[in-house]
Amino acid sequence: MLTFRCPVCGVDAEETELSPGGEAHLKRYGPGSSDEDFSGYLFQRENPRGVHFERWRHAYGCGKWFHAARCTQTLEVFGTYPAQTTEPPQEILDTITKKRPGWTWRELGAK
Amino acid sequence: MAETREYKGIALIRAEPPCGMITLRGGPDAAKGLATAGKRLGVKMPGPLGAELKDDRGLLWMSPDEVLMLCPAEDVPDHLDALRGALKGHHAMAVDTSDMRVRFSVSGAHAREVLAKLCPLDLAPDRFGPGHVRRTRLGQVAAAIWMRGDGAFEVICFRSVGQYVLDLLQVAAAPGSEVHLFSQPVG
Ligand SMILES: [Zn+2]
């Protein structure tokens, strides 16, 4: 079972109190973009076995969106962070590198 | 609601009479206007996950930009006038939502246990007590739970699922269904 600490209200919210919002940090390609970029935005997803970044909403609680970094294989949660950002905070990246040396996710990864 | 207004099992479940509820929403820029609500009721503004209650009135923290005001139904129009005046010019709102939700109370020695069967909260006495409010999931629907000064829990949910929640509470409070999560078995 997944438990995320909602960074908005501070509650340790259990999975059934939350709604999944899919992959995090998608870059939107709108009108005027190439077909390839637009289809990538719509359909291309990571689906990793391991480190993953996602959007979640504290649907039954404060109702706010937030980001979470977790391992899809073990359900270990590396951390949660606010929705108002386009990339994970350094602190979370460092935590992941410590626990999963050599990890990669899109252009991110252990340096 | 069904004819059952009160049910006694391992806890006393009661469908409480309607009361006034005003939803207040606004960001930090409207904080001063929103604070009018506390002044009018004679309670403090609640912090995150906080409930500030006095008798049959009070303020419940619902989210960083939302507070639910509880008051006698007849006071709602005056409060609304005052709050809308205080919030004028801000991206904020005060809305009468008295008819939106129904309210139940759960009391007695096993009240904690009854609710713990239904929602994913840590209801241990040192983790949840008077002054706390949590919005959460009760069975399959959204609800908010807080504790009164007398140790009884109050539960609110949307009116459309009121019968479901009442049934749920009654099943969870069925006689003989104690699991003694927070108490010692007797005998
Ligand atoms: Zn939250």
Short mmCIF file of N, CA, C and O in Angstrom, two decimals, chain B residues 12 27 33 54 70 82 101 124 136 143 153 165 169 176:
data_model
loop_
_atom_site.label_atom_id
_atom_site.label_comp_id
_atom_site.label_asym_id
_atom_site.label_seq_id
_atom_site.Cartn_x
_atom_site.Cartn_y
_atom_site.Cartn_z
N LEU B 12 -23.29 5.18 19.74
CA LEU B 12 -24.57 5.82 19.45
C LEU B 12 -24.41 6.64 18.17
O LEU B 12 -23.59 7.56 18.10
N GLY B 27 -7.61 33.16 -1.03
CA GLY B 27 -6.17 33.01 -0.83
C GLY B 27 -5.68 33.93 0.27
O GLY B 27 -6.46 34.59 0.95
N GLY B 33 -10.19 39.50 5.42
CA GLY B 33 -11.63 39.37 5.26
C GLY B 33 -12.14 38.05 5.82
O GLY B 33 -13.17 38.00 6.48
N LYS B 54 -17.01 26.31 19.32
CA LYS B 54 -17.58 26.83 20.56
C LYS B 54 -19.07 26.52 20.52
O LYS B 54 -19.79 27.04 19.67
N LEU B 70 -19.55 26.80 10.77
CA LEU B 70 -20.76 26.17 11.32
C LEU B 70 -21.44 27.16 12.23
O LEU B 70 -20.77 27.81 13.05
N ALA B 82 -22.11 40.12 6.24
CA ALA B 82 -20.88 40.68 6.82
C ALA B 82 -19.65 40.15 6.10
O ALA B 82 -18.70 40.90 5.81
N ARG B 101 -24.71 19.45 2.77
CA ARG B 101 -24.23 18.29 3.52
C ARG B 101 -25.17 17.92 4.66
O ARG B 101 -25.95 18.75 5.13
N ALA B 124 -5.95 6.96 16.73
CA ALA B 124 -5.46 6.74 18.10
C ALA B 124 -5.67 8.03 18.89
O ALA B 124 -5.52 9.13 18.35
N THR B 136 -11.66 13.07 4.67
CA THR B 136 -11.15 11.75 4.30
C THR B 136 -12.22 10.98 3.54
O THR B 136 -13.21 11.55 3.07
N ALA B 143 -15.91 12.45 3.22
CA ALA B 143 -16.54 12.91 4.46
C ALA B 143 -15.53 13.75 5.22
O ALA B 143 -14.34 13.75 4.91
N PHE B 153 -17.77 12.31 18.11
CA PHE B 153 -17.32 12.67 16.76
C PHE B 153 -18.48 13.25 15.98
O PHE B 153 -19.63 12.84 16.16
N VAL B 165 -24.00 6.77 4.15
CA VAL B 165 -23.12 6.96 5.31
C VAL B 165 -23.82 6.53 6.60
O VAL B 165 -23.20 5.89 7.46
N LEU B 169 -22.37 3.63 9.00
CA LEU B 169 -22.08 3.83 10.42
C LEU B 169 -22.82 2.80 11.27
O LEU B 169 -22.29 2.27 12.24
N GLY B 176 -21.92 -6.26 19.22
CA GLY B 176 -21.00 -7.40 19.22
C GLY B 176 -19.85 -7.26 18.24
O GLY B 176 -19.04 -8.16 18.09
#
